[in-house]
mmCIF file of C-alpha atoms in Angstrom:
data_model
loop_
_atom_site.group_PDB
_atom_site.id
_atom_site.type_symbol
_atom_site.label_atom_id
_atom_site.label_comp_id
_atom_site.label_asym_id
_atom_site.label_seq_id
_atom_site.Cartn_x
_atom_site.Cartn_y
_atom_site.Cartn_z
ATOM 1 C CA UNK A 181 8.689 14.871 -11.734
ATOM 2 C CA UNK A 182 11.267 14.538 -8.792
ATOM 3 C CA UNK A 183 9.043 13.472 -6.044
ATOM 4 C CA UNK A 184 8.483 15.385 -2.906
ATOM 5 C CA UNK A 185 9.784 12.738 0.125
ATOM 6 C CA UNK A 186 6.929 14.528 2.517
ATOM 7 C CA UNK A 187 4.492 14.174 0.513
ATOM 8 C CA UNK A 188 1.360 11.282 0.147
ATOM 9 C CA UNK A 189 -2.058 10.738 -1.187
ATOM 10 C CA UNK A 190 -4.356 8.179 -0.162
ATOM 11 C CA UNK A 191 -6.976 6.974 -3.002
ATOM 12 C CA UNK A 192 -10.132 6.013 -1.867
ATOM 13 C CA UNK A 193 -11.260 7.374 1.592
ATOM 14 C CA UNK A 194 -13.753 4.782 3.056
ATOM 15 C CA UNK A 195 -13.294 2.975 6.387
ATOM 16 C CA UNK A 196 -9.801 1.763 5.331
ATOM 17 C CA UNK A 197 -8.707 5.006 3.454
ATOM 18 C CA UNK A 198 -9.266 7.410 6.734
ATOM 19 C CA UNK A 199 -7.965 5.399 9.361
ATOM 20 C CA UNK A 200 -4.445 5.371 7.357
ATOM 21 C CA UNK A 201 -4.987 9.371 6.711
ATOM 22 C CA UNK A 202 -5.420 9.295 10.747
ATOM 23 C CA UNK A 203 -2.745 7.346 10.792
ATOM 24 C CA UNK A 204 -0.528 9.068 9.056
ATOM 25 C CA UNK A 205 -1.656 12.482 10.922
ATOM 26 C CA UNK A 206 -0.495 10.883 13.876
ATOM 27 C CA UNK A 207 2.959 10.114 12.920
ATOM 28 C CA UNK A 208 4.063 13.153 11.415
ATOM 29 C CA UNK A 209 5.493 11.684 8.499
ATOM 30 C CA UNK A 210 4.588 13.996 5.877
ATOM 31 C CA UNK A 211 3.689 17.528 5.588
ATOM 32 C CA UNK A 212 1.110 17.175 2.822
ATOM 33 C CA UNK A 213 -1.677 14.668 2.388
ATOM 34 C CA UNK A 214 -3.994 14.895 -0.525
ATOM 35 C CA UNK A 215 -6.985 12.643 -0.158
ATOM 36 C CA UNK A 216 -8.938 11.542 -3.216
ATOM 37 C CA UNK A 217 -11.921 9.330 -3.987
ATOM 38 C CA UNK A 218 -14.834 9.126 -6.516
ATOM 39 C CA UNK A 219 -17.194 11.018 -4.045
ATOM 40 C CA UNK A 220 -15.003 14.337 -4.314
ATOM 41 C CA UNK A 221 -17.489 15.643 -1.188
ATOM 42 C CA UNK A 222 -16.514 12.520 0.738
ATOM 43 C CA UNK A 223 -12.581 13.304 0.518
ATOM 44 C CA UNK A 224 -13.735 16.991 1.256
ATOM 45 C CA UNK A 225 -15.551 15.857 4.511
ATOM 46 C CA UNK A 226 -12.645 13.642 5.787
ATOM 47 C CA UNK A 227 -9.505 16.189 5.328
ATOM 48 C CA UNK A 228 -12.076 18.438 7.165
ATOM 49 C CA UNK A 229 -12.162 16.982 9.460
ATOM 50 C CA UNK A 230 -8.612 14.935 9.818
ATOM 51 C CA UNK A 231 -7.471 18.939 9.671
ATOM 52 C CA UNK A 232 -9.387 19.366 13.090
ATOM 53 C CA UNK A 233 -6.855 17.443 14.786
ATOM 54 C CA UNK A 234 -3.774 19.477 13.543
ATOM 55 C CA UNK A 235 -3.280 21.685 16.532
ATOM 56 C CA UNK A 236 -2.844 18.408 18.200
ATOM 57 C CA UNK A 237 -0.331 16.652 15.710
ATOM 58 C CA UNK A 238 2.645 17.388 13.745
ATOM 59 C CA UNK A 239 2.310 20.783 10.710
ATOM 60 C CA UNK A 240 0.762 19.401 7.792
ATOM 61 C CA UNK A 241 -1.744 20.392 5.521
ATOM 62 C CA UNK A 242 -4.433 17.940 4.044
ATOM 63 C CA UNK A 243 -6.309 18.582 0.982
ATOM 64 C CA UNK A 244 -9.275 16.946 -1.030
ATOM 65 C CA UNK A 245 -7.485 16.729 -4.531
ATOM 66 C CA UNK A 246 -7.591 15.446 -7.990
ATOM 67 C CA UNK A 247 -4.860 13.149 -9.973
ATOM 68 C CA UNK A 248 -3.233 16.540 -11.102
ATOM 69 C CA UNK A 249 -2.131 16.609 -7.187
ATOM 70 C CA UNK A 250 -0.442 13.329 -6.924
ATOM 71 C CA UNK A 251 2.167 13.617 -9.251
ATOM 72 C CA UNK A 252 5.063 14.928 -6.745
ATOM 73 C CA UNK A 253 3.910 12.312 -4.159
ATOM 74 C CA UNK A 254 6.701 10.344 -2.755
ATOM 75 C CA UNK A 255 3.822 7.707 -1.866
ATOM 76 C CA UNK A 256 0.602 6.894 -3.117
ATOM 77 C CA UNK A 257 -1.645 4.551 -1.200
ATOM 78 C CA UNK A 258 -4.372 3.006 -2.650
ATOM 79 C CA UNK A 259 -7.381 1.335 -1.011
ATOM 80 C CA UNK A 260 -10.200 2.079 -2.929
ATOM 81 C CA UNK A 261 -12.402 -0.859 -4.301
ATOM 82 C CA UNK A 262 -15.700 -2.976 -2.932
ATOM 83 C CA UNK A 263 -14.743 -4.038 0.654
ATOM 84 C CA UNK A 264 -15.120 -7.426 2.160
ATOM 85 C CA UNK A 265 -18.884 -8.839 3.060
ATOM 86 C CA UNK A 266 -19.981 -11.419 5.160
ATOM 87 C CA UNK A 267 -19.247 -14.727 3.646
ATOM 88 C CA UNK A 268 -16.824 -13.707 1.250
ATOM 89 C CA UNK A 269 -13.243 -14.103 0.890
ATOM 90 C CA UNK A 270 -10.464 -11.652 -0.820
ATOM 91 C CA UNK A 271 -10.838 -13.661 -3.658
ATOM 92 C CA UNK A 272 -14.224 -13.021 -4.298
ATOM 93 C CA UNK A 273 -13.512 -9.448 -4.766
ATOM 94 C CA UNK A 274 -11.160 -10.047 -7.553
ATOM 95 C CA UNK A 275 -13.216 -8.503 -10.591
ATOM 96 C CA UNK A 276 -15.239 -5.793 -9.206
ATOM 97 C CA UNK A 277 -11.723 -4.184 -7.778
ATOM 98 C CA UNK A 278 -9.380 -4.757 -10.580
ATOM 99 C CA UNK A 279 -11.939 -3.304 -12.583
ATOM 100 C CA UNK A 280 -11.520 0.084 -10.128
ATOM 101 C CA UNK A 281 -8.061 -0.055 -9.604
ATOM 102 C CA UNK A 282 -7.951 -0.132 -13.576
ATOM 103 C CA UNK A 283 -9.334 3.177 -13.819
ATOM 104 C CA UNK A 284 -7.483 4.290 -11.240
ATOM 105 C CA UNK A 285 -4.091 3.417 -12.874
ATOM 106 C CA UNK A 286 -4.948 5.012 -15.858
ATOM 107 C CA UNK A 287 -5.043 8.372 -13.916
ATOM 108 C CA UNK A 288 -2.074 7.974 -12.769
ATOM 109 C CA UNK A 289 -0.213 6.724 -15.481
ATOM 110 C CA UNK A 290 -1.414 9.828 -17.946
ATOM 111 C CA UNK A 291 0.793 11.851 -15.405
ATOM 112 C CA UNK A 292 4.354 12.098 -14.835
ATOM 113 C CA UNK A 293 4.706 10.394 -11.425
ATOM 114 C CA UNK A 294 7.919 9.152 -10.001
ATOM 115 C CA UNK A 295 6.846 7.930 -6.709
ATOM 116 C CA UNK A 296 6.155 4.315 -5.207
ATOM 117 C CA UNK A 297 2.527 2.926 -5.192
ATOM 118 C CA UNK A 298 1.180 1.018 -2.071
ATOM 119 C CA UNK A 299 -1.672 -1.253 -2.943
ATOM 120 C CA UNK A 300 -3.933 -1.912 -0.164
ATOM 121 C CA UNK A 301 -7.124 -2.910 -1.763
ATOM 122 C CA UNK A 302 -7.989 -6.723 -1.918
ATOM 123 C CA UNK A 303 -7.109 -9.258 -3.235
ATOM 124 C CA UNK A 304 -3.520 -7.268 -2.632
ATOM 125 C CA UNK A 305 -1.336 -9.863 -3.803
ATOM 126 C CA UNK A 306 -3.890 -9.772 -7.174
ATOM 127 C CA UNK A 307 -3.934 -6.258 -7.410
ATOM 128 C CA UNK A 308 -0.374 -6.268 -6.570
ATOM 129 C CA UNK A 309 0.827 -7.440 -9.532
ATOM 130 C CA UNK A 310 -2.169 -6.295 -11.663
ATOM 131 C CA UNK A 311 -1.131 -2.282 -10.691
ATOM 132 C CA UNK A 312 2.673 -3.746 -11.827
ATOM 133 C CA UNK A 313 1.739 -5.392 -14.950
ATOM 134 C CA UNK A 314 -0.468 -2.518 -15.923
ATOM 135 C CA UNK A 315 1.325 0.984 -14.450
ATOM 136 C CA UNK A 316 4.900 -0.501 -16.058
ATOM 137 C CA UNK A 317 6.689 0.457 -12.873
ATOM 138 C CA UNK A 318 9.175 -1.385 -11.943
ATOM 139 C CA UNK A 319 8.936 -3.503 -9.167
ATOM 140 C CA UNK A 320 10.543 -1.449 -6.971
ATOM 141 C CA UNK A 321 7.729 0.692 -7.030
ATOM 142 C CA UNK A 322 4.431 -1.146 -6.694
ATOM 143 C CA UNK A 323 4.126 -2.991 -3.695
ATOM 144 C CA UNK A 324 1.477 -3.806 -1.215
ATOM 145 C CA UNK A 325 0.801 -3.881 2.075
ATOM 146 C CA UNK A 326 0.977 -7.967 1.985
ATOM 147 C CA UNK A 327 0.741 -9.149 5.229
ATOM 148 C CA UNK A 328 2.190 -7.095 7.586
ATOM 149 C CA UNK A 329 -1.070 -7.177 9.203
ATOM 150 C CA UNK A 330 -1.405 -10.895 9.674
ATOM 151 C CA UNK A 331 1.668 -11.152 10.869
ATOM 152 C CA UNK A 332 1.175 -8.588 13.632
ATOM 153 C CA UNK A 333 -2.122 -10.625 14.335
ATOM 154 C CA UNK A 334 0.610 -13.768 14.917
ATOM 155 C CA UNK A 335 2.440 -11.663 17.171
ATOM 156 C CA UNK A 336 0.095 -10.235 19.305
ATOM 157 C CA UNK A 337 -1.499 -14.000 19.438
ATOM 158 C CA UNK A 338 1.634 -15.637 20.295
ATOM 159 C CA UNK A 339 3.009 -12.464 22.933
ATOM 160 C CA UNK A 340 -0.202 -13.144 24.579
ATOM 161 C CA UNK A 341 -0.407 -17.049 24.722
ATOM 162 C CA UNK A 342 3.585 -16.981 25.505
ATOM 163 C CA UNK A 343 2.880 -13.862 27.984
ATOM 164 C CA UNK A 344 5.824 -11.883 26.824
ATOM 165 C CA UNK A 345 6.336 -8.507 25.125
ATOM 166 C CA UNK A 346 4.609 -8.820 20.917
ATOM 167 C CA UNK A 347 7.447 -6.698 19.897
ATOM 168 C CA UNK A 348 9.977 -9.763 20.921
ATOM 169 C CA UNK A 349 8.300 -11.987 18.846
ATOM 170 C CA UNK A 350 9.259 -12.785 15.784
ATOM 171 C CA UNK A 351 7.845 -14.756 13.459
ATOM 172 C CA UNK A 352 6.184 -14.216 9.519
ATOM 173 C CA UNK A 353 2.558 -14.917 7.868
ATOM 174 C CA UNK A 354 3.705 -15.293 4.182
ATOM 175 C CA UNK A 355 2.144 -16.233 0.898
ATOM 176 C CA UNK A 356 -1.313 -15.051 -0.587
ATOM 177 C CA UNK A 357 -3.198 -12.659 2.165
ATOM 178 C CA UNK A 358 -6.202 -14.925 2.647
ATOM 179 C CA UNK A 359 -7.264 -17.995 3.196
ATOM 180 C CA UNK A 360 -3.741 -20.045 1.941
ATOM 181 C CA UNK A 361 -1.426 -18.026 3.713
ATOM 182 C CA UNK A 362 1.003 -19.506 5.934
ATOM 183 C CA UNK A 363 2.932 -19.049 8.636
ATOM 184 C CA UNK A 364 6.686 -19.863 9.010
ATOM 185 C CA UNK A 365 6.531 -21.744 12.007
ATOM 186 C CA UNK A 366 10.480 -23.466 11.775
ATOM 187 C CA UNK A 367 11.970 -19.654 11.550
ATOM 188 C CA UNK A 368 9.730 -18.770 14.820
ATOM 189 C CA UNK A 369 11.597 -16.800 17.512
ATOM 190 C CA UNK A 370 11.659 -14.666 20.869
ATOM 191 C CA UNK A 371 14.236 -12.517 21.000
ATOM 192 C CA UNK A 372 16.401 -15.223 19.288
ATOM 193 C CA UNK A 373 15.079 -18.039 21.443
ATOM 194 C CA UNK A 374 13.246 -20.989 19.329
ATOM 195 C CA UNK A 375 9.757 -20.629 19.831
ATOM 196 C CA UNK A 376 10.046 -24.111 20.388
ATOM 197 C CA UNK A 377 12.549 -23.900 23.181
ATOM 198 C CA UNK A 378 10.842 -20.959 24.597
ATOM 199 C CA UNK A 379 7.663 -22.991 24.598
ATOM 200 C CA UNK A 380 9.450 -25.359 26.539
ATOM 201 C CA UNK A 381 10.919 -22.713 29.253
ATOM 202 C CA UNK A 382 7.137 -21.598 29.672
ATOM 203 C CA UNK A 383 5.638 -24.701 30.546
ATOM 204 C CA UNK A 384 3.523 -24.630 27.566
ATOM 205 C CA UNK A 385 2.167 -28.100 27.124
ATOM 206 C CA UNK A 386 0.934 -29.586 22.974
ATOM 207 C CA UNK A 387 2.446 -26.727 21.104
ATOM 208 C CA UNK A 388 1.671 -27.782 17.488
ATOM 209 C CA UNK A 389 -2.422 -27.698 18.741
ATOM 210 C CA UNK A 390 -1.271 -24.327 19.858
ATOM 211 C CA UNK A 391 0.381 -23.213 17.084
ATOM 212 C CA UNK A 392 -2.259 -24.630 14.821
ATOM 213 C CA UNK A 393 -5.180 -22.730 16.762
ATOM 214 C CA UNK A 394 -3.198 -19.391 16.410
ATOM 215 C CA UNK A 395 -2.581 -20.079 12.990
ATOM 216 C CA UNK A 396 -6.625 -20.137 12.292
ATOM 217 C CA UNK A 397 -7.087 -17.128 14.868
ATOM 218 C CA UNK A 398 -4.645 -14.885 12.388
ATOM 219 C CA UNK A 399 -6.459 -16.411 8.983
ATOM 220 C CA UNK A 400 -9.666 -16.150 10.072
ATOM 221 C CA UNK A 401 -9.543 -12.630 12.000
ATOM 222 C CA UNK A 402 -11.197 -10.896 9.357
ATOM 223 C CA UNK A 403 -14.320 -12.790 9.114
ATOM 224 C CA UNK A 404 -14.195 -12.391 12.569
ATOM 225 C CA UNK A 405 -14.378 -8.922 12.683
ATOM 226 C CA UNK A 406 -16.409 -8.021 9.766
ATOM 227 C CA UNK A 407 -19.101 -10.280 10.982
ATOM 228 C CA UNK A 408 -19.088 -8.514 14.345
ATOM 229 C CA UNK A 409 -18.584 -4.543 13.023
ATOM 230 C CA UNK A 410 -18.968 -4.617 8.953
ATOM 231 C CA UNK A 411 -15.288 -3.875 8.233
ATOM 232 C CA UNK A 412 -11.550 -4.190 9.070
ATOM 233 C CA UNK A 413 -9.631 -0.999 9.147
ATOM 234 C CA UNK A 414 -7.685 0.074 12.082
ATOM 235 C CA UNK A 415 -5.214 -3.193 12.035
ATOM 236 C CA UNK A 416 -4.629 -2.414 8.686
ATOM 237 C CA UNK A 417 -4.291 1.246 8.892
ATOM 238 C CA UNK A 418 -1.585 0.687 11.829
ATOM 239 C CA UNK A 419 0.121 -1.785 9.644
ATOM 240 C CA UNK A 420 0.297 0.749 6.497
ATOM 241 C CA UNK A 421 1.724 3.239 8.880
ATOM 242 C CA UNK A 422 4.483 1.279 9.517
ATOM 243 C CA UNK A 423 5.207 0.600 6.271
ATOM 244 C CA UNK A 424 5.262 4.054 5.425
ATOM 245 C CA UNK A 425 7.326 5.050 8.288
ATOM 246 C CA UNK A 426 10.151 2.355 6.477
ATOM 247 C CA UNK A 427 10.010 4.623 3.095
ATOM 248 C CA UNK A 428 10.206 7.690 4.460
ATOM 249 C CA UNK A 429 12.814 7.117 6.935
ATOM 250 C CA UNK A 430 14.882 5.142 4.935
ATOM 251 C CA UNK A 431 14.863 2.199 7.275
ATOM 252 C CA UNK A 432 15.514 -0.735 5.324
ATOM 253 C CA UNK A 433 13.097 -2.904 7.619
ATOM 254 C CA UNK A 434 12.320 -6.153 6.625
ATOM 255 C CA UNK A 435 9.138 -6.383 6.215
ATOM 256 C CA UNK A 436 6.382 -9.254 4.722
ATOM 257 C CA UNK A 437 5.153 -7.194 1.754
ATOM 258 C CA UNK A 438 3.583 -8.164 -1.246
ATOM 259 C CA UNK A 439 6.065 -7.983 -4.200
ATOM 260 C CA UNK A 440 6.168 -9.190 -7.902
ATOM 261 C CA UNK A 441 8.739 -12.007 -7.810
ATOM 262 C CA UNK A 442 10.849 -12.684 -10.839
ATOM 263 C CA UNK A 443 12.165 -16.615 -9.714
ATOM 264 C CA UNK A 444 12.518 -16.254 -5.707
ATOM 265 C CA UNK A 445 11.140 -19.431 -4.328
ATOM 266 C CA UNK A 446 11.044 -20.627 -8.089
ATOM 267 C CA UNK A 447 8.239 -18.469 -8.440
ATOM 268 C CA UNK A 448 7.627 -15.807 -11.575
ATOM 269 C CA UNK A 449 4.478 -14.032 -12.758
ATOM 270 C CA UNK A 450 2.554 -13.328 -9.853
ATOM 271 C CA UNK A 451 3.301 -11.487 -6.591
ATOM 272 C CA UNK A 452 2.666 -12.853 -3.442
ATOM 273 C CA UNK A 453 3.420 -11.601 0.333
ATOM 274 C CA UNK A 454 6.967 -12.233 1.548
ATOM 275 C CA UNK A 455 9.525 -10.784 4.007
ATOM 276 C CA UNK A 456 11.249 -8.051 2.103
ATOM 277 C CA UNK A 457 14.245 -5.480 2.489
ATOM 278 C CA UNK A 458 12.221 -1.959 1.936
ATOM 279 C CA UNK A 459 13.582 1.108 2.098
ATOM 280 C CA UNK A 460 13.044 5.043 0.978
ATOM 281 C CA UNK A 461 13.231 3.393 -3.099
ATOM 282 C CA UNK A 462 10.262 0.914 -2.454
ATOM 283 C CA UNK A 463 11.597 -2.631 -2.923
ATOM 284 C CA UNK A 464 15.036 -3.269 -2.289
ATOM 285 C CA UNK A 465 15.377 -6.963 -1.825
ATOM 286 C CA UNK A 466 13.479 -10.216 -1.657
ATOM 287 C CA UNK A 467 14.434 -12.565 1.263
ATOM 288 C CA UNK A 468 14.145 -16.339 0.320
ATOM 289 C CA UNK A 469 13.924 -17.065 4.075
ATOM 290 C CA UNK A 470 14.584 -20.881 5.405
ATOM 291 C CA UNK A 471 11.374 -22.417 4.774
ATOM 292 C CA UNK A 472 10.623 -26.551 6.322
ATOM 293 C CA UNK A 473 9.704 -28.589 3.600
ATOM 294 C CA UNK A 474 6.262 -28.531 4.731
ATOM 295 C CA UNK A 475 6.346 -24.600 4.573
ATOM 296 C CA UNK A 476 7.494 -24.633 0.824
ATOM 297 C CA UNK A 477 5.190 -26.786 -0.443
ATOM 298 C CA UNK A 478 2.199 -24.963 1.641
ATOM 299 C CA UNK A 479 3.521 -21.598 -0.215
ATOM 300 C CA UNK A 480 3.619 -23.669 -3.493
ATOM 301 C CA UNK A 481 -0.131 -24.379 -3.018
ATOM 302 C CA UNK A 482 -0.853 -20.558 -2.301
ATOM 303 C CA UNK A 483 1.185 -19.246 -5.218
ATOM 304 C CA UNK A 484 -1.094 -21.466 -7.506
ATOM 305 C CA UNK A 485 -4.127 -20.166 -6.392
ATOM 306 C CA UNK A 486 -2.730 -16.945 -7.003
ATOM 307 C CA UNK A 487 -1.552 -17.966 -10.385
ATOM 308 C CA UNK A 488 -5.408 -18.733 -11.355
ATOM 309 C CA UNK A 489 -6.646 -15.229 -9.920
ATOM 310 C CA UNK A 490 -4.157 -13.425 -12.275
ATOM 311 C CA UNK A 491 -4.899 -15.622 -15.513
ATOM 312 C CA UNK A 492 -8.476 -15.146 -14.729
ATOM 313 C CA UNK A 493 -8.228 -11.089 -15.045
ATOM 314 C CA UNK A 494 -6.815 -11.517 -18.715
ATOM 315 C CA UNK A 495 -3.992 -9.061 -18.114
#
């Protein structure tokens, strides 16, 4: 089925999967939502209630549907799955969620849908390639939301330290979203300045301790916040929204996604989070960005570990 370009479903409506409903309320992207999650009464409750708001927002109409609703979605966004406790990492959720997002699949599969598939749940980069491996999309059509968000962690980190705008920063988290991500410190700019030089104009004094604090701040955010409030979801459902705002405007934004890679960085059979061409199609390109030798070998490292998550799920 030709799929309708306003149209999206979120799977899974906990913490993660209303704030990106919200989210999406707010922008005005699409004019139909269909929410859907294994408490049908749950789904029911939120587009209730996400429906309030419509006087205030953009015409739309959100629905608690089934898998029979999806199949003309232009997008379907997928969060459901176990979320993240105290003490655990991504990686820790690795069995209990592809076991869900399994399931979930299989829905969607039986049906003729022609639209791209936004994984969200965690281990993303896992699932990523799990929801490839296992829908038989192509790749252009099953990515996730990588780490958009850990990269707009960087920025707001380093706009703040460097006391300039976050939106003239630019700089990338890449790799596995989790604990061996990485961030591409030599590519590092402000507005085209080198961080480095700009560093310099600022007076800021021992950058590499800097850079090496922020670095944590970003990887560690998460624990962070989930041992402070139980959960991570508006960060994430900000970052979603802007990745959703590149499909259905056709923006061709480069953006650090998670995406199946077929021999980019030498890498093949796994997908891992890296700055990406993506457009109204999904995927368009991979970027092999400049990386320091130090940088390479760091995303070498993270690329095995996701190597060993994958083999362990017996795809």
């Amino acid at each position: 089925m030709n799929p309708n370009p306003r149209k999206a479903a979120v799977i899974g409506c906990g913490f993660v999967g209303a704030s990106i409903a919200f989210r999406f309320l707010q922008q005005g992207l699409f004019s139909e939502l269909v929410l859907l999650d294994a408490n049908q009464a749950k789904a029911e409750g939120e587009a209730i209630d996400l429906s309030d708001g419509l006087p205030y927002a953009a015409p739309m109409t959100i629905t608690a549907g089934t898998y029979d609703d999806i199949t003309d979605c232009a997008l379907v966004v997928i969060t459901a799955g176990a979320n993240q406790k105290p003490g655990e990492t991504r990686l820790d959720l690795i069995g209990k969620n592809a076991a869900i997002l399994r399931s979930i699949l299989a829905e969607i599969t039986a049906r003729d849908f022609g639209g791209i598939l936004l994984i969200v749940s965690n281990p993303v980069d896992v699932l990523t390639y799990t929801a490839w491996k296992l829908s038989g999309y192509p790749r252009e059509r099953v990515i996730g939301s990588g780490t958009v968000l850990d990269t707009g962690r960087l920025k707001q980190l380093l706009g703040e330290e460097l006391g300039v705008d976050s939106r003239n920063v630019h700089a990338f988290i890449i790799g596995e979203h989790g604990d061996s991500e990485l961030a591409v410190w030599s590519e590092a700019n402000v507005s085209g300045l080198d961080l480095q030089d700009f560093c310099r104009i600022r007076g800021l004094e021992r950058v590499t301790e800097t850079k090496d604090r922020l670095y944590r701040q970003v990887r560690d955010s998460a624990y962070e916040i989930i041992s402070r409030k139980g959960a991570t979801y508006y960060g994430i459902a900000m970052a979603v929204g802007r990745i959703a705002e590149s499909l259905v405007k056709d923006e061709h934004a480069v953006l650090p996604v998670s995406v199946v890679l077929e021999g980019e960085y030498g890498l093949e059979g796994l997908a891992l989070s890296i700055p990406s061409i993506v457009g109204r199609e999904g995927l368009e390109e991979v970027l092999e960005i400049p990386l320091s030798g130090e940088e390479a070998q760091a995303l070498r490292q993270s690329a095995k570990q996701m190597e060993e998550a994958i083999a362990s799920l017996n795809l």
